[in-house]
Short mmCIF file of C-alpha atoms in Angstrom, two decimals:
data_model
loop_
_atom_site.label_atom_id
_atom_site.label_comp_id
_atom_site.label_asym_id
_atom_site.label_seq_id
_atom_site.Cartn_x
_atom_site.Cartn_y
_atom_site.Cartn_z
CA MET A 832 12.04 -45.03 56.39
CA SER A 833 11.03 -41.78 55.80
CA GLU A 834 9.38 -43.10 52.49
CA ILE A 835 6.73 -45.24 54.54
CA ASN A 836 5.97 -42.42 57.56
CA GLU A 837 5.04 -39.81 55.29
CA PHE A 838 1.82 -42.38 54.56
CA THR A 839 1.41 -43.26 58.04
CA LYS A 840 0.47 -39.85 59.99
CA GLY A 841 -3.27 -39.54 58.98
CA ARG A 842 -4.97 -40.12 56.13
CA PHE A 843 -2.51 -39.46 53.16
CA ARG A 844 -3.73 -37.18 50.03
CA GLY A 845 -1.87 -37.19 47.13
CA ILE A 846 -0.45 -39.59 44.64
CA ALA A 847 2.84 -41.10 45.37
CA THR A 848 5.02 -44.60 44.52
CA VAL A 849 8.02 -46.19 46.53
CA GLU A 850 9.58 -48.13 44.28
CA ASP A 851 12.78 -50.27 43.66
CA LEU A 852 14.22 -50.45 47.61
CA GLN A 853 14.64 -53.07 50.08
CA PHE A 854 13.83 -52.32 53.74
CA ASN A 855 16.01 -54.95 55.85
CA GLU A 856 15.38 -55.34 59.62
CA VAL A 857 13.94 -51.57 59.55
CA ASN A 858 11.67 -50.37 62.54
CA PHE A 859 8.78 -48.55 61.51
CA ASP A 860 6.19 -46.87 64.36
CA SER A 861 3.10 -47.73 62.08
CA PHE A 862 2.62 -49.72 59.15
CA SER A 863 -1.29 -48.10 58.65
CA ILE A 864 -1.61 -46.83 55.36
CA ASN A 865 -5.35 -45.53 54.40
CA PRO A 866 -5.14 -42.95 51.57
CA SER A 867 -8.16 -40.45 51.20
CA GLU A 868 -10.45 -40.65 48.55
CA ASN A 869 -8.88 -39.73 44.91
CA SER A 870 -5.44 -40.68 46.49
CA LYS A 871 -3.13 -43.46 45.63
CA VAL A 872 -0.04 -44.88 47.48
CA THR A 873 2.02 -47.58 45.25
CA PHE A 874 4.57 -49.74 46.18
CA ARG A 875 6.40 -51.37 42.91
CA ASN A 876 9.47 -53.81 43.43
CA CYS A 877 10.00 -53.46 46.75
CA ILE A 878 11.27 -55.87 49.64
CA PHE A 879 10.40 -55.53 53.12
CA ARG A 880 12.69 -58.15 55.29
CA LYS A 881 12.49 -58.91 59.06
CA CYS A 882 11.07 -54.94 59.57
CA LYS A 883 9.68 -54.85 62.89
CA VAL A 884 6.37 -52.54 63.25
CA THR A 885 6.58 -51.61 66.87
CA LYS A 886 3.38 -49.31 67.84
CA ALA A 887 0.51 -49.52 65.79
CA ALA A 888 -0.59 -52.53 63.36
CA PHE A 889 0.12 -53.37 60.09
CA GLN A 890 -2.78 -52.40 57.98
CA LEU A 891 -3.46 -51.12 53.86
CA GLY A 892 -6.52 -49.68 53.11
CA ARG A 893 -8.13 -49.10 49.94
CA ASN A 894 -6.14 -46.89 47.22
CA VAL A 895 -2.74 -48.62 48.19
CA VAL A 896 -1.21 -50.90 45.19
CA LEU A 897 1.04 -53.78 45.65
CA ASP A 898 2.94 -54.21 42.35
CA ASN A 899 5.85 -57.07 42.78
CA VAL A 900 6.08 -56.90 47.04
CA SER A 901 7.70 -59.06 49.26
CA PHE A 902 6.65 -59.08 52.94
CA GLU A 903 9.49 -61.75 54.47
CA ASN A 904 9.01 -62.32 57.95
CA MET A 905 7.95 -59.17 59.05
CA LEU A 906 7.42 -58.84 63.04
CA ILE A 907 4.29 -57.27 64.06
CA ASP A 908 2.12 -56.75 66.84
CA GLY A 909 -1.64 -58.32 65.48
CA HIS A 910 -2.29 -58.74 62.15
CA PHE A 911 -1.90 -58.33 58.70
CA HIS A 912 -4.84 -56.53 57.78
CA ILE A 913 -5.30 -55.97 53.84
CA ASP A 914 -8.72 -54.38 52.93
CA SER A 915 -10.21 -56.39 49.93
CA ALA A 916 -10.29 -53.11 47.68
CA VAL A 917 -5.77 -53.15 47.82
CA GLU A 918 -4.95 -54.04 44.46
CA ILE A 919 -2.55 -56.90 44.62
CA LEU A 920 -0.12 -57.91 41.94
CA SER A 921 2.94 -60.33 42.00
CA THR A 922 3.30 -60.04 45.76
CA LYS A 923 4.39 -62.48 48.13
CA ILE A 924 3.82 -62.67 52.12
CA ILE A 925 6.16 -64.96 54.06
CA SER A 926 6.11 -65.87 57.43
CA SER A 927 7.39 -68.76 59.53
CA ASN A 928 5.44 -67.80 62.57
CA PRO A 929 2.35 -69.74 63.42
CA LYS A 930 0.99 -66.98 65.43
CA ASP A 931 1.16 -64.39 62.63
CA VAL A 932 -2.81 -63.52 60.99
CA LEU A 933 -3.22 -62.36 57.66
CA TRP A 934 -6.86 -61.19 57.00
CA ILE A 935 -7.76 -59.95 53.33
CA LYS A 936 -11.50 -58.78 53.37
CA ASN A 937 -13.45 -55.53 53.40
CA ILE A 938 -12.82 -53.09 56.05
CA LEU A 939 -15.43 -50.80 55.49
CA GLU A 940 -18.24 -52.19 53.41
CA VAL A 941 -19.31 -56.06 54.19
CA GLY A 942 -20.47 -58.04 51.27
CA ALA A 943 -18.67 -55.30 48.65
CA TYR A 944 -17.07 -57.89 46.70
CA VAL A 945 -13.75 -56.80 44.77
CA ASN A 946 -14.23 -58.41 41.05
CA ASN A 947 -10.26 -57.98 40.44
CA PRO A 948 -8.24 -61.06 40.84
CA ILE A 949 -5.36 -60.70 43.29
CA GLU A 950 -1.97 -62.28 42.26
CA LEU A 951 -0.72 -63.24 45.81
CA ASP A 952 1.62 -65.90 46.86
CA ILE A 953 0.73 -67.11 50.43
CA SER A 954 2.54 -70.55 50.27
CA GLY A 955 5.29 -69.51 52.74
CA PHE A 956 2.73 -68.11 55.33
CA SER A 957 2.56 -70.36 58.45
CA GLY A 958 -0.05 -68.47 60.39
CA GLU A 959 -3.90 -67.85 60.37
CA VAL A 960 -5.39 -66.97 56.97
CA LEU A 961 -8.45 -65.50 56.19
CA ILE A 962 -9.08 -64.28 52.54
CA THR A 963 -12.87 -62.71 51.29
CA GLY A 964 -13.90 -60.64 49.06
CA VAL A 965 -12.04 -61.11 46.31
CA ASP A 966 -11.62 -63.23 43.23
CA VAL A 967 -8.97 -65.79 44.60
CA SER A 968 -8.32 -67.64 41.60
CA ARG A 969 -4.55 -66.15 41.54
CA ILE A 970 -3.60 -66.96 45.10
CA LYS A 971 -1.07 -69.34 45.39
CA VAL A 972 -1.32 -71.69 48.55
CA ASP A 973 0.56 -74.29 50.19
CA SER A 974 -2.34 -77.01 50.18
CA SER A 975 -0.97 -78.79 53.15
CA LYS A 976 -1.99 -75.72 55.19
CA GLN A 977 -4.43 -73.98 53.31
CA VAL A 978 -7.39 -74.35 51.33
CA PHE A 979 -10.01 -72.79 49.17
CA ILE A 980 -13.87 -72.87 50.43
CA SER A 981 -16.76 -72.35 47.96
CA LYS A 982 -20.01 -70.89 49.61
CA ASP A 983 -21.85 -73.82 47.80
CA LEU A 984 -20.41 -76.03 50.75
CA LEU A 985 -23.29 -74.39 52.90
CA ASN A 986 -25.74 -76.32 50.40
CA GLN A 987 -24.42 -79.57 51.44
CA THR A 988 -26.64 -82.60 52.80
CA ASP A 989 -24.07 -85.20 53.96
CA PHE A 990 -23.17 -84.14 57.20
CA LYS A 991 -25.20 -82.33 59.70
CA ILE A 992 -22.82 -79.65 61.38
CA ASN A 993 -23.80 -76.69 63.26
CA ARG A 994 -22.62 -72.99 62.67
CA ALA A 995 -19.46 -73.29 64.70
CA ASN A 996 -17.95 -76.30 62.45
CA PHE A 997 -14.79 -74.71 60.80
CA PHE A 998 -16.09 -75.58 56.90
CA ARG A 999 -20.07 -74.34 57.56
CA SER A 1000 -18.66 -70.95 59.46
CA SER A 1001 -15.90 -70.54 56.67
CA ALA A 1002 -18.34 -70.76 53.89
CA SER A 1003 -20.55 -68.21 55.59
CA LYS A 1004 -17.54 -65.96 55.90
CA VAL A 1005 -17.18 -66.28 51.86
CA GLU A 1006 -21.36 -65.90 51.38
CA ASN A 1007 -21.33 -62.53 53.56
CA SER A 1008 -18.46 -60.85 51.38
CA GLY A 1009 -20.11 -61.23 48.18
CA SER A 1010 -17.83 -63.51 46.56
CA THR A 1011 -18.31 -67.48 45.80
CA VAL A 1012 -15.04 -68.71 47.16
CA GLY A 1013 -12.43 -67.88 49.95
CA VAL A 1014 -8.76 -69.01 51.20
CA PHE A 1015 -8.71 -70.41 54.87
CA SER A 1016 -5.86 -72.04 56.77
CA LEU A 1017 -6.38 -75.05 57.93
CA PRO A 1018 -6.85 -75.99 62.02
CA ALA A 1019 -3.72 -77.63 63.00
CA ASN A 1020 -5.62 -79.15 66.16
CA MET A 1021 -8.15 -80.34 64.08
CA VAL A 1022 -7.17 -81.76 61.05
CA ASP A 1023 -5.92 -85.34 62.59
CA ARG A 1024 -9.36 -85.75 63.86
CA PRO A 1025 -11.36 -88.62 62.35
CA GLU A 1026 -14.83 -86.54 61.82
CA PHE A 1027 -13.07 -83.14 60.32
CA SER A 1028 -10.68 -85.96 58.03
CA ASP A 1029 -14.18 -87.43 56.81
CA GLN A 1030 -15.72 -84.03 56.08
CA PHE A 1031 -12.26 -82.64 54.15
CA LYS A 1032 -12.02 -85.96 52.11
CA LEU A 1033 -15.91 -85.69 50.96
CA PHE A 1034 -16.02 -81.87 50.54
CA LYS A 1035 -12.83 -82.25 48.26
CA GLN A 1036 -14.75 -84.71 46.32
CA LYS A 1037 -17.53 -82.63 45.68
CA SER A 1038 -15.32 -79.53 45.40
CA TYR A 1039 -16.40 -77.53 47.99
CA VAL A 1040 -12.96 -77.51 49.00
CA TYR A 1041 -9.82 -77.73 46.96
#
């Protein structure tokens, strides 16, 4: 646990790597890691399984690297909040809790698109997902729960939809992030509604959603 606590006390300064470790049912006071400028914290070949964050948010800021890391059924109070500038390679986030929330977006600069594709598997994540501001072409999803939405959907003329509409609001978030496509969880309370189903079907046909 000391390997993590070192990075969560203020803004870490320096270059550090945590690698080849498994953390099983470990309690962390905090998992908020925000290295200072010209610093870097890399997690490589690590597994965090059923670990609990007890006092603060789960937040990974810019200058963090995740390389072959697995977060499995973490117990946190709030969101998984990951800055879009975090470098993500061969990483997996799993959660069986539908109340969990995963946000990957730019924390500091709205519209600051990051052009590096992130290699992330969220197909086992059961909660709410919002990923914008990054290249999502290498994200693995469960298509029954999560969808890719293009900002081009804002140009559709087939339906009169207001700003609160799930598809339109999601596409707006993608556009505002500076990217072209984002990943979102399907709203479970709406997927069986005829109006939603009709929109979903047509938007998929036109590749606004996939």
